Amino acid sequence: MIRLDHVFKQYPNDREALYDVSFAVNAGEFVFLTGRSGAGKSSILKLLTLIELPTRGTVTVNGQKTNELPSRAIPAFRRRLGVVFQDHQLLMNRPVYDNIALPLMVSDTRFRDIDKRVRAALDQVDLLGKEHVSPAELSIGEQQRVGIARAVVARPTVLIADEPTGNLDHGLAREVMNLFRRFQDVGVTVLIATHDMALVREFAQREILIDEGRVFSAMPPDPGSGADPSLGTRVAG
Amino acid sequence: MISPAAFFSRHVQAMLSAFGRLIRQPLGTLLTVFVIAIALALPTTLWLVVKNAQIAAGDVTDSIELSVFFRTEVPIEKAEQLAATARQRTGVGEVILISADDALKEFRDYSGFGAALEALRGNPLPHVITVKLAAEAANPRGVESLRRYLAAWPEVESVRFDGAWVRRLAAVLDFLNDVFVVFSIVLGVGVLAVVGNAIRLEIRGRRAEIEVTKLVGGTNAFVRRSFLYEGLVFGLLGGTAAVGIVSFAVAGLSDPVSRLAALYGGRFALTGVEPIEALIVTGGGAVLGLFGAWLGAARLIARIEARD
């Protein structure tokens, strides 16, 4: 589902963000990508969402190697991912409904279906009735839930979240994590970048620790999943 | 593959979204539309000047006339036959034969030299035909062609026509026409630049929104669509406003021009923007707006990607 093989990433300012990173996340898995700020978690998410390409190595998502995708195939690739951003990235000049409908609009879904699916997504994040409200009028927690609803409305196979609980108190953070768990329950692969170790311990899912651009430690994937265990057990020396 | 209904509804949505944005920024929209309207009104006005000048010149050229003097030995029967031949020629409106006898009688009656003419042994005047051109041939080329044709007849002594003023008038109209073409091109490029610039500013102001749209899988075409409709609407409104401005000006000038024509003993009414011309100006504005938006949006949108 997600696989990084010997990935290096160097930015134009010569900063080496990732160094020989390899790991895999199986279909339907719930994995935490942990590490302190600047460790390389965001760089990995940028590679997964094709905001950036690796300098070396291969990134494979949903069976597609990102560096082999032509530019015109990138939008379709992204439509199969759900992404939750730390700063929500909501359109503040549009109502909640429009924000959530955006991934469906860009995928040419019929209006009738858009309405149904937006309401279903709102229901999942417990925001039904707030569809016509501007995101600016919502609390931070509610804004994050709008971001999650937008990420899942197009029924992606992979859900990626960058510090989704960064701005939330512990109670709200738990609520958001429970939401992600519910998506995993219906078969969505979930990869969450976070440095909230209390939550990681509480939810006890597989963890990939990144430090200074390297995979520092990782629990192996579920043995029953069929994944190459070596991709999850690499320890930087 | 997107269904036709979904395709149509997406375009309607992009159009409504463009309208919504323009309405939410009334001052900016008005200023842009006003600049486009002025840019389109100038060549439209020039076109009306050319058109009205051509109509006015058409009234004058009705009086273009050639006088064909036959040799004195040509008999009246031959002159009548040649007059009939002239009538058959394309571009000839009216042919009048003035026989030598009629000419002499007229000269005698009006010149005051009646007694002196009695002293003449014969009639020294030739038969003459006056040839008026048909409206479609009343131009320098038509006049010259007919003059050569008539002058080539062996029975003809001379053909007289004071054609300098016709050539001058035609040159002035040609010049105005050329000015119209140059103005149209220059101001058309101006409209492209105005719309392109307005769209680029709009895109820069909505960069974050474009980044998010692309991150959730929006194609460049999807993002571009609403900006293209914005350019189209700018052009449509600008074209419509240009027609309004010019029509208003024509209505204001109509009476003074008619009064001026009356002072010179003529009747002339200014011709305004015809429905088909209004359609061309509005449609042209829409096409320029669309193309300008494309120029402003295409590369800029393709370059926008979330990086931070």
Coordinates of C-alpha atoms in Angstrom, one line a residue:
Chain A
M1 CA 0.0 0.0 0.0
I2 CA 2.8 2.4 1.1
R3 CA 6.4 1.6 0.5
L4 CA 9.6 3.6 0.7
D5 CA 12.7 1.9 -0.6
H6 CA 16.1 3.5 0.1
V7 CA 14.7 7.0 -0.2
F8 CA 16.9 10.0 0.0
K9 CA 15.7 13.6 -0.1
Q10 CA 17.9 16.6 -0.4
Y11 CA 16.4 20.1 -0.8
P12 CA 17.9 22.8 -3.1
N13 CA 19.5 24.4 0.0
D14 CA 21.6 21.2 0.3
R15 CA 19.7 20.2 3.5
E16 CA 19.5 16.5 3.6
A17 CA 16.0 15.8 4.9
L18 CA 15.9 12.0 4.4
Y19 CA 18.7 9.5 4.3
D20 CA 18.2 5.9 3.1
V21 CA 14.6 5.6 4.5
S22 CA 12.8 2.3 3.9
F23 CA 9.6 1.1 5.4
A24 CA 6.2 -0.3 4.4
V25 CA 2.7 0.2 5.5
N26 CA 0.2 -2.6 4.6
A27 CA -3.3 -2.1 3.4
G28 CA -5.7 -1.5 6.3
E29 CA -2.9 -0.8 8.7
F30 CA -2.9 2.1 11.3
V31 CA 0.7 3.4 11.7
F32 CA 2.2 6.3 13.6
L33 CA 5.1 8.1 12.0
T34 CA 6.8 9.7 15.0
G35 CA 9.8 11.9 15.7
R36 CA 10.5 15.3 16.9
S37 CA 10.0 18.5 14.8
G38 CA 12.3 18.6 11.8
A39 CA 13.1 14.8 12.0
G40 CA 11.8 14.3 8.5
K41 CA 8.2 13.3 9.0
S42 CA 6.8 16.1 6.9
S43 CA 9.3 15.3 4.1
I44 CA 8.0 11.8 4.0
L45 CA 4.4 13.0 3.8
K46 CA 5.3 15.4 1.0
L47 CA 6.8 12.5 -0.9
L48 CA 3.7 10.4 -0.3
T49 CA 1.4 13.2 -1.6
L50 CA 3.7 14.0 -4.5
I51 CA 4.4 17.5 -3.4
E52 CA 8.0 16.5 -3.6
L53 CA 9.9 13.7 -5.4
P54 CA 12.7 11.7 -3.8
T55 CA 16.3 12.6 -4.8
R56 CA 17.0 8.9 -4.8
G57 CA 15.0 5.7 -4.1
T58 CA 11.4 4.9 -4.8
V59 CA 8.1 5.8 -3.1
T60 CA 5.2 3.5 -3.9
V61 CA 1.7 4.3 -3.0
N62 CA -1.3 2.2 -4.1
G63 CA 1.0 0.3 -6.3
Q64 CA 2.2 3.3 -8.2
K65 CA 5.8 4.5 -8.1
T66 CA 5.6 8.3 -7.6
N67 CA 8.7 9.1 -9.7
E68 CA 7.3 7.2 -12.7
L69 CA 4.0 9.1 -12.7
P70 CA 3.6 11.7 -15.5
S71 CA 2.4 15.1 -14.4
R72 CA -1.0 14.6 -15.9
A73 CA -1.5 11.5 -13.7
I74 CA -0.8 13.3 -10.4
P75 CA -4.3 14.7 -9.8
A76 CA -5.8 11.2 -10.2
F77 CA -3.1 9.8 -7.9
R78 CA -3.9 12.4 -5.2
R79 CA -7.7 11.7 -5.5
R80 CA -7.0 8.2 -4.1
L81 CA -5.4 9.7 -1.0
G82 CA -7.0 11.6 1.9
V83 CA -4.8 14.1 3.5
V84 CA -5.3 15.9 6.8
F85 CA -3.1 18.9 7.3
Q86 CA -1.8 20.2 10.6
D87 CA -3.0 23.7 9.8
H88 CA -6.3 22.4 8.3
Q89 CA -5.8 24.2 5.0
L90 CA -9.4 25.1 4.9
L91 CA -10.9 27.7 2.5
M92 CA -12.1 30.3 5.0
N93 CA -14.1 32.2 2.4
R94 CA -16.2 29.1 1.7
P95 CA -18.7 27.4 3.9
V96 CA -18.0 24.1 5.5
Y97 CA -20.0 22.3 2.8
D98 CA -17.9 23.6 0.0
N99 CA -14.7 22.7 1.8
I100 CA -15.8 19.1 2.3
A101 CA -17.2 18.8 -1.3
L102 CA -14.0 20.0 -2.9
P103 CA -12.4 16.5 -3.5
L104 CA -15.7 15.4 -5.0
M105 CA -16.0 18.5 -7.2
V106 CA -12.6 17.9 -8.7
S107 CA -13.3 14.3 -9.4
D108 CA -16.5 15.2 -11.4
T109 CA -18.8 13.4 -9.0
R110 CA -22.5 14.0 -9.7
F111 CA -24.1 16.8 -7.6
R112 CA -26.7 14.4 -6.2
D113 CA -23.9 12.1 -5.0
I114 CA -21.9 15.0 -3.7
D115 CA -24.7 16.1 -1.4
K116 CA -25.2 12.6 0.0
R117 CA -21.5 12.0 0.6
V118 CA -20.8 15.4 2.1
R119 CA -23.7 14.9 4.6
A120 CA -22.4 11.4 5.4
A121 CA -18.9 12.8 6.0
L122 CA -20.3 15.6 8.2
D123 CA -22.2 12.9 10.1
Q124 CA -19.0 10.9 10.6
V125 CA -17.2 13.9 12.2
D126 CA -20.3 14.9 14.1
L127 CA -20.7 18.3 12.3
L128 CA -24.1 17.8 10.7
G129 CA -26.0 21.1 10.8
K130 CA -22.8 23.2 10.4
E131 CA -22.5 22.8 6.6
H132 CA -23.4 26.4 5.9
V133 CA -21.2 27.9 8.6
S134 CA -17.8 29.5 7.6
P135 CA -14.9 27.5 9.0
A136 CA -13.7 30.7 10.6
E137 CA -16.6 30.5 13.0
L138 CA -15.7 27.0 14.2
S139 CA -13.4 26.1 17.0
I140 CA -10.0 24.6 16.2
G141 CA -11.2 21.1 17.0
E142 CA -14.2 21.5 14.7
Q143 CA -11.9 22.9 12.0
Q144 CA -9.8 19.9 12.3
R145 CA -12.8 17.7 12.0
V146 CA -13.8 19.6 8.8
G147 CA -10.3 18.8 7.5
I148 CA -10.8 15.1 8.3
A149 CA -14.3 15.1 6.7
R150 CA -12.7 16.6 3.5
A151 CA -10.0 14.0 3.6
V152 CA -12.4 11.0 3.8
V153 CA -15.3 12.2 1.7
A154 CA -13.9 10.8 -1.5
R155 CA -13.5 7.4 0.2
P156 CA -9.7 7.3 -0.2
T157 CA -7.8 4.0 0.2
V158 CA -5.1 5.8 2.2
L159 CA -5.5 8.5 4.8
I160 CA -2.4 10.5 5.7
A161 CA -2.4 13.0 8.5
D162 CA 0.3 15.5 9.4
E163 CA 0.2 16.3 13.1
P164 CA -3.6 16.2 13.2
T165 CA -3.8 16.8 16.9
G166 CA -1.1 19.4 17.1
N167 CA -3.4 22.3 18.1
L168 CA -5.9 20.2 20.2
D169 CA -6.2 19.5 23.9
H170 CA -5.8 15.9 24.9
G171 CA -9.6 15.3 25.0
L172 CA -10.1 16.6 21.5
A173 CA -7.0 14.8 20.3
R174 CA -8.3 11.5 21.6
E175 CA -11.6 12.2 19.8
V176 CA -9.8 12.8 16.5
M177 CA -7.7 9.6 16.9
N178 CA -10.9 7.6 17.5
L179 CA -12.2 9.0 14.3
F180 CA -9.1 7.7 12.4
R181 CA -9.5 4.4 14.1
R182 CA -13.1 4.2 12.8
F183 CA -11.8 4.8 9.2
Q184 CA -9.2 2.0 9.7
D185 CA -12.1 -0.3 10.8
V186 CA -13.6 0.1 7.4
G187 CA -10.4 -0.8 5.6
V188 CA -8.7 2.5 5.1
T189 CA -4.9 2.5 5.5
V190 CA -4.0 5.3 8.0
L191 CA -0.6 6.9 8.4
I192 CA -0.4 9.6 11.1
A193 CA 2.7 11.8 11.6
T194 CA 2.8 13.0 15.2
H195 CA 5.1 13.9 18.0
D196 CA 2.4 13.4 20.7
M197 CA 3.9 10.3 22.3
A198 CA 1.2 10.1 24.9
L199 CA -1.4 9.5 22.2
V200 CA 0.9 7.0 20.4
R201 CA 1.2 5.0 23.6
E202 CA -2.5 5.2 24.4
F203 CA -3.5 3.9 20.9
A204 CA -0.8 1.3 20.8
Q205 CA -0.4 1.0 17.0
R206 CA 2.7 0.3 15.0
E207 CA 5.1 3.1 15.2
I208 CA 7.9 4.2 12.8
L209 CA 10.3 6.6 14.5
I210 CA 12.2 9.0 12.3
D211 CA 15.2 10.9 13.6
E212 CA 17.5 13.2 11.6
G213 CA 16.1 11.9 8.4
R214 CA 16.6 8.2 9.1
V215 CA 14.3 5.5 10.3
F216 CA 15.4 5.1 13.8
S217 CA 13.3 2.3 14.9
A218 CA 10.1 0.6 13.9
M219 CA 8.0 -2.3 15.1
P220 CA 7.5 -4.8 12.4
P221 CA 4.3 -4.9 10.4
D222 CA 1.6 -7.4 11.4
P223 CA 3.1 -10.9 10.6
G224 CA -0.2 -11.9 9.1
S225 CA -0.1 -9.1 6.6
G226 CA 2.4 -10.7 4.2
A227 CA 4.6 -7.6 4.2
D228 CA 8.4 -7.9 4.1
P229 CA 9.2 -7.7 7.9
S230 CA 12.7 -6.3 7.2
L231 CA 11.1 -3.0 6.0
G232 CA 9.7 -2.4 9.4
T233 CA 12.6 -3.4 11.6
R234 CA 15.3 -1.3 10.3
V235 CA 17.2 0.4 13.1
A236 CA 19.6 3.2 12.4
G237 CA 23.0 2.5 13.7
Chain B
M1 CA -15.3 9.4 -18.5
I2 CA -17.4 12.3 -17.3
S3 CA -21.0 12.3 -18.3
P4 CA -22.4 15.2 -20.4
A5 CA -24.7 16.2 -17.5
A6 CA -21.8 16.3 -15.1
F7 CA -19.6 18.2 -17.6
F8 CA -22.4 20.7 -18.1
S9 CA -23.1 21.2 -14.4
R10 CA -19.4 21.7 -13.7
H11 CA -19.3 24.4 -16.3
V12 CA -22.4 26.1 -14.9
Q13 CA -20.9 25.9 -11.4
A14 CA -17.6 27.4 -12.6
M15 CA -19.5 30.2 -14.3
L16 CA -21.7 30.9 -11.3
S17 CA -18.6 30.8 -9.1
A18 CA -16.9 33.4 -11.4
F19 CA -20.0 35.6 -11.3
G20 CA -20.1 35.3 -7.5
R21 CA -16.4 36.4 -7.2
L22 CA -17.0 39.4 -9.5
I23 CA -20.0 40.5 -7.6
R24 CA -18.2 40.2 -4.3
Q25 CA -15.6 42.7 -5.6
P26 CA -17.8 45.3 -7.3
L27 CA -15.3 48.1 -7.5
G28 CA -12.5 46.0 -9.0
T29 CA -14.9 44.4 -11.4
L30 CA -16.4 47.8 -12.4
L31 CA -13.0 49.3 -13.1
T32 CA -11.8 46.4 -15.2
V33 CA -15.1 46.3 -17.1
F34 CA -14.8 50.1 -17.7
V35 CA -11.3 49.8 -19.1
I36 CA -12.4 47.0 -21.4
A37 CA -15.5 49.0 -22.4
I38 CA -13.4 52.1 -23.3
A39 CA -10.9 49.9 -25.2
L40 CA -13.7 48.3 -27.3
A41 CA -15.7 51.6 -27.6
L42 CA -12.9 53.4 -29.4
P43 CA -12.6 51.1 -32.5
T44 CA -16.4 50.7 -32.5
T45 CA -16.7 54.5 -32.7
L46 CA -14.2 54.6 -35.4
W47 CA -16.1 52.0 -37.3
L48 CA -19.2 54.1 -37.0
V49 CA -17.3 57.1 -38.3
V50 CA -16.2 55.1 -41.3
K51 CA -19.6 53.7 -41.9
N52 CA -21.4 57.0 -41.7
A53 CA -18.8 58.6 -43.9
Q54 CA -19.3 55.9 -46.5
I55 CA -23.1 56.5 -46.3
A56 CA -22.6 60.3 -46.6
A57 CA -20.1 59.7 -49.5
G58 CA -22.6 57.4 -51.1
D59 CA -25.1 60.3 -51.3
V60 CA -22.5 62.5 -53.0
T61 CA -21.3 59.9 -55.4
D62 CA -24.9 59.6 -56.7
S63 CA -24.0 62.7 -58.7
I64 CA -20.9 61.3 -60.3
E65 CA -21.4 61.9 -64.1
L66 CA -19.3 61.5 -67.2
S67 CA -19.9 63.7 -70.3
V68 CA -19.1 61.9 -73.6
F69 CA -18.7 64.2 -76.6
F70 CA -19.0 62.5 -80.0
R71 CA -17.2 63.7 -83.1
T72 CA -19.3 66.2 -84.9
E73 CA -19.7 64.0 -88.0
V74 CA -21.3 61.2 -85.9
P75 CA -25.0 61.0 -86.9
I76 CA -27.8 61.0 -84.3
E77 CA -28.7 57.3 -85.1
K78 CA -25.2 56.2 -84.3
A79 CA -25.2 58.3 -81.1
E80 CA -28.5 56.7 -80.1
Q81 CA -27.1 53.3 -80.7
L82 CA -24.0 54.0 -78.6
A83 CA -26.2 55.4 -75.8
A84 CA -28.1 52.1 -75.8
T85 CA -24.8 50.2 -75.7
A86 CA -23.7 52.2 -72.8
R87 CA -26.9 51.5 -70.9
Q88 CA -26.2 47.7 -71.2
R89 CA -22.8 48.0 -69.4
T90 CA -22.5 46.9 -65.8
G91 CA -21.9 49.7 -63.4
V92 CA -23.9 52.2 -65.5
G93 CA -26.9 53.8 -63.8
E94 CA -28.4 56.3 -66.2
V95 CA -27.6 57.4 -69.8
I96 CA -29.1 60.6 -71.3
L97 CA -28.5 61.5 -74.9
I98 CA -28.4 65.2 -75.7
S99 CA -28.6 65.7 -79.4
A100 CA -26.6 68.5 -81.1
D101 CA -29.8 70.2 -82.0
D102 CA -31.1 70.1 -78.4
A103 CA -27.8 71.4 -77.2
L104 CA -27.8 74.2 -79.6
K105 CA -31.4 75.1 -78.7
E106 CA -30.6 75.1 -75.0
F107 CA -27.5 77.2 -75.6
R108 CA -29.5 79.7 -77.6
D109 CA -32.2 80.0 -75.0
Y110 CA -29.9 80.4 -72.0
S111 CA -26.7 81.9 -73.3
G112 CA -28.1 85.2 -74.6
F113 CA -26.1 84.7 -77.8
G114 CA -29.2 83.8 -79.9
A115 CA -28.6 86.4 -82.6
A116 CA -24.9 85.6 -82.9
L117 CA -25.8 81.9 -83.3
E118 CA -28.1 82.7 -86.2
A119 CA -25.1 83.8 -88.1
L120 CA -23.6 80.4 -88.0
R121 CA -23.9 78.3 -91.1
G122 CA -24.4 75.0 -89.4
N123 CA -24.5 73.5 -85.8
P124 CA -21.0 73.3 -84.4
L125 CA -22.0 71.3 -81.4
P126 CA -21.6 67.5 -81.2
H127 CA -24.1 65.0 -79.8
V128 CA -23.4 64.3 -76.1
I129 CA -24.3 61.5 -73.7
T130 CA -24.2 62.0 -69.9
V131 CA -23.5 58.7 -68.1
K132 CA -24.3 58.3 -64.4
L133 CA -22.7 55.5 -62.5
A134 CA -24.7 52.9 -60.6
A135 CA -24.2 53.1 -56.8
E136 CA -22.0 50.0 -56.6
A137 CA -19.6 51.4 -59.2
A138 CA -19.4 54.9 -57.9
N139 CA -15.8 54.7 -56.8
P140 CA -12.5 55.8 -58.4
R141 CA -11.9 52.4 -60.0
G142 CA -15.4 52.2 -61.5
V143 CA -15.2 55.7 -62.8
E144 CA -11.8 55.2 -64.4
S145 CA -12.9 51.8 -65.9
L146 CA -16.0 53.4 -67.5
R147 CA -14.0 56.4 -68.7
R148 CA -11.5 54.2 -70.6
Y149 CA -14.3 52.1 -72.0
L150 CA -16.1 55.1 -73.4
A151 CA -13.0 56.9 -74.6
A152 CA -12.0 53.8 -76.6
W153 CA -15.0 54.2 -78.9
P154 CA -13.8 55.6 -82.3
E155 CA -16.9 57.9 -82.5
V156 CA -15.9 59.6 -79.2
E157 CA -14.0 62.9 -79.3
S158 CA -13.5 63.2 -75.6
V159 CA -14.8 62.1 -72.2
R160 CA -14.9 64.6 -69.4
F161 CA -15.0 63.9 -65.7
D162 CA -13.6 65.9 -62.8
G163 CA -12.6 62.9 -60.7
A164 CA -10.0 64.3 -58.3
W165 CA -12.5 64.9 -55.5
V166 CA -13.8 61.3 -55.8
R167 CA -10.3 60.0 -55.5
R168 CA -9.6 62.2 -52.5
L169 CA -12.8 61.1 -50.8
A170 CA -12.0 57.5 -51.4
A171 CA -8.5 58.0 -50.0
V172 CA -9.9 59.5 -46.8
L173 CA -12.3 56.6 -46.4
D174 CA -9.5 54.1 -47.0
F175 CA -7.3 55.9 -44.5
L176 CA -10.1 55.8 -41.9
N177 CA -10.6 52.2 -42.5
D178 CA -6.9 51.5 -42.0
V179 CA -7.0 53.5 -38.8
F180 CA -9.9 51.4 -37.7
V181 CA -8.0 48.2 -38.3
V182 CA -4.9 49.4 -36.5
F183 CA -7.0 50.7 -33.6
S184 CA -8.8 47.4 -33.4
I185 CA -5.6 45.4 -33.2
V186 CA -3.9 47.7 -30.7
L187 CA -6.9 48.0 -28.4
G188 CA -7.7 44.3 -28.8
V189 CA -4.2 43.6 -27.5
G190 CA -4.9 46.1 -24.7
V191 CA -8.0 44.1 -23.7
L192 CA -6.0 40.9 -23.6
A193 CA -3.4 42.6 -21.3
V194 CA -6.1 44.1 -19.0
V195 CA -8.0 40.8 -18.6
G196 CA -4.8 38.8 -18.4
N197 CA -3.4 41.1 -15.6
A198 CA -6.7 41.1 -13.7
I199 CA -6.8 37.3 -13.8
R200 CA -3.1 37.0 -12.7
L201 CA -3.8 39.3 -9.7
E202 CA -6.9 37.2 -8.9
I203 CA -4.8 34.0 -9.1
R204 CA -2.1 35.4 -6.9
G205 CA -4.7 36.4 -4.3
R206 CA -6.2 32.9 -4.3
R207 CA -2.9 31.0 -4.3
A208 CA -3.7 29.1 -1.1
E209 CA -7.1 28.0 -2.4
I210 CA -5.4 26.8 -5.7
E211 CA -2.8 24.8 -3.7
V212 CA -5.5 23.1 -1.6
T213 CA -7.5 22.3 -4.7
K214 CA -4.5 20.7 -6.4
L215 CA -3.6 18.8 -3.2
V216 CA -7.0 17.1 -3.2
G217 CA -6.6 16.1 -6.8
G218 CA -7.8 19.2 -8.8
T219 CA -6.4 19.3 -12.3
N220 CA -4.9 22.5 -13.9
A221 CA -8.0 22.5 -16.2
F222 CA -10.4 22.4 -13.2
V223 CA -8.6 25.3 -11.5
R224 CA -8.3 27.2 -14.7
R225 CA -12.0 26.8 -15.6
S226 CA -13.5 29.4 -13.3
F227 CA -10.8 32.0 -14.2
L228 CA -11.6 31.5 -17.9
Y229 CA -15.2 32.2 -17.1
E230 CA -14.2 35.2 -15.2
G231 CA -12.3 36.5 -18.3
L232 CA -15.3 35.6 -20.4
V233 CA -17.6 37.6 -18.1
F234 CA -15.2 40.6 -18.1
G235 CA -15.2 40.6 -21.9
L236 CA -19.0 40.2 -22.2
L237 CA -19.7 43.0 -19.7
G238 CA -17.0 45.2 -21.3
G239 CA -18.4 44.6 -24.8
T240 CA -22.0 45.3 -23.7
A241 CA -20.9 48.4 -21.9
A242 CA -18.9 49.5 -25.0
V243 CA -22.1 49.1 -27.1
G244 CA -24.0 51.2 -24.5
I245 CA -21.4 53.9 -24.5
V246 CA -21.3 54.2 -28.3
S247 CA -25.1 54.1 -28.6
F248 CA -25.4 56.8 -26.0
A249 CA -22.8 59.0 -27.8
V250 CA -24.6 58.4 -31.2
A251 CA -27.9 59.4 -29.6
G252 CA -26.4 62.6 -28.3
L253 CA -24.8 63.5 -31.6
S254 CA -27.7 62.6 -33.9
D255 CA -29.6 65.9 -33.7
P256 CA -26.5 68.2 -34.0
V257 CA -25.3 66.2 -37.1
S258 CA -28.8 66.4 -38.7
R259 CA -28.9 70.1 -38.1
L260 CA -25.4 70.5 -39.6
A261 CA -26.5 68.6 -42.7
A262 CA -29.6 70.7 -43.0
L263 CA -27.5 73.9 -43.0
Y264 CA -25.7 72.5 -46.1
G265 CA -29.0 71.8 -47.7
G266 CA -28.9 68.0 -47.2
R267 CA -30.6 65.4 -45.1
F268 CA -28.4 63.0 -43.1
A269 CA -29.1 60.9 -40.0
L270 CA -26.3 59.3 -38.1
T271 CA -26.4 55.5 -38.2
G272 CA -25.8 53.9 -34.8
V273 CA -24.7 50.4 -33.7
E274 CA -26.8 47.8 -35.6
P275 CA -27.8 44.6 -33.8
I276 CA -25.3 42.5 -35.7
E277 CA -22.5 45.0 -34.9
A278 CA -23.6 45.0 -31.2
L279 CA -23.3 41.2 -31.3
I280 CA -19.9 41.4 -32.9
V281 CA -18.6 43.8 -30.3
T282 CA -20.0 41.9 -27.4
G283 CA -18.9 38.5 -28.8
G284 CA -15.5 39.9 -29.7
G285 CA -15.2 41.2 -26.1
A286 CA -16.1 37.8 -24.8
V287 CA -13.5 36.1 -27.0
L288 CA -10.8 38.6 -26.1
G289 CA -11.7 38.2 -22.4
L290 CA -11.5 34.4 -22.6
F291 CA -8.2 34.5 -24.5
G292 CA -6.8 37.1 -22.1
A293 CA -7.8 35.0 -19.1
W294 CA -6.1 31.9 -20.8
L295 CA -2.9 33.9 -21.3
G296 CA -3.0 35.1 -17.7
A297 CA -3.9 31.8 -16.1
A298 CA -2.5 28.9 -18.0
R299 CA 1.2 29.0 -17.1
L300 CA 0.7 30.6 -13.7
I301 CA -1.7 27.9 -12.5
A302 CA 0.5 25.1 -13.8
R303 CA 3.4 26.5 -11.8
I304 CA 1.4 26.7 -8.5
E305 CA 2.1 23.8 -6.2
A306 CA 2.1 23.5 -2.4
R307 CA 5.7 23.4 -1.3
D308 CA 5.8 24.5 2.3

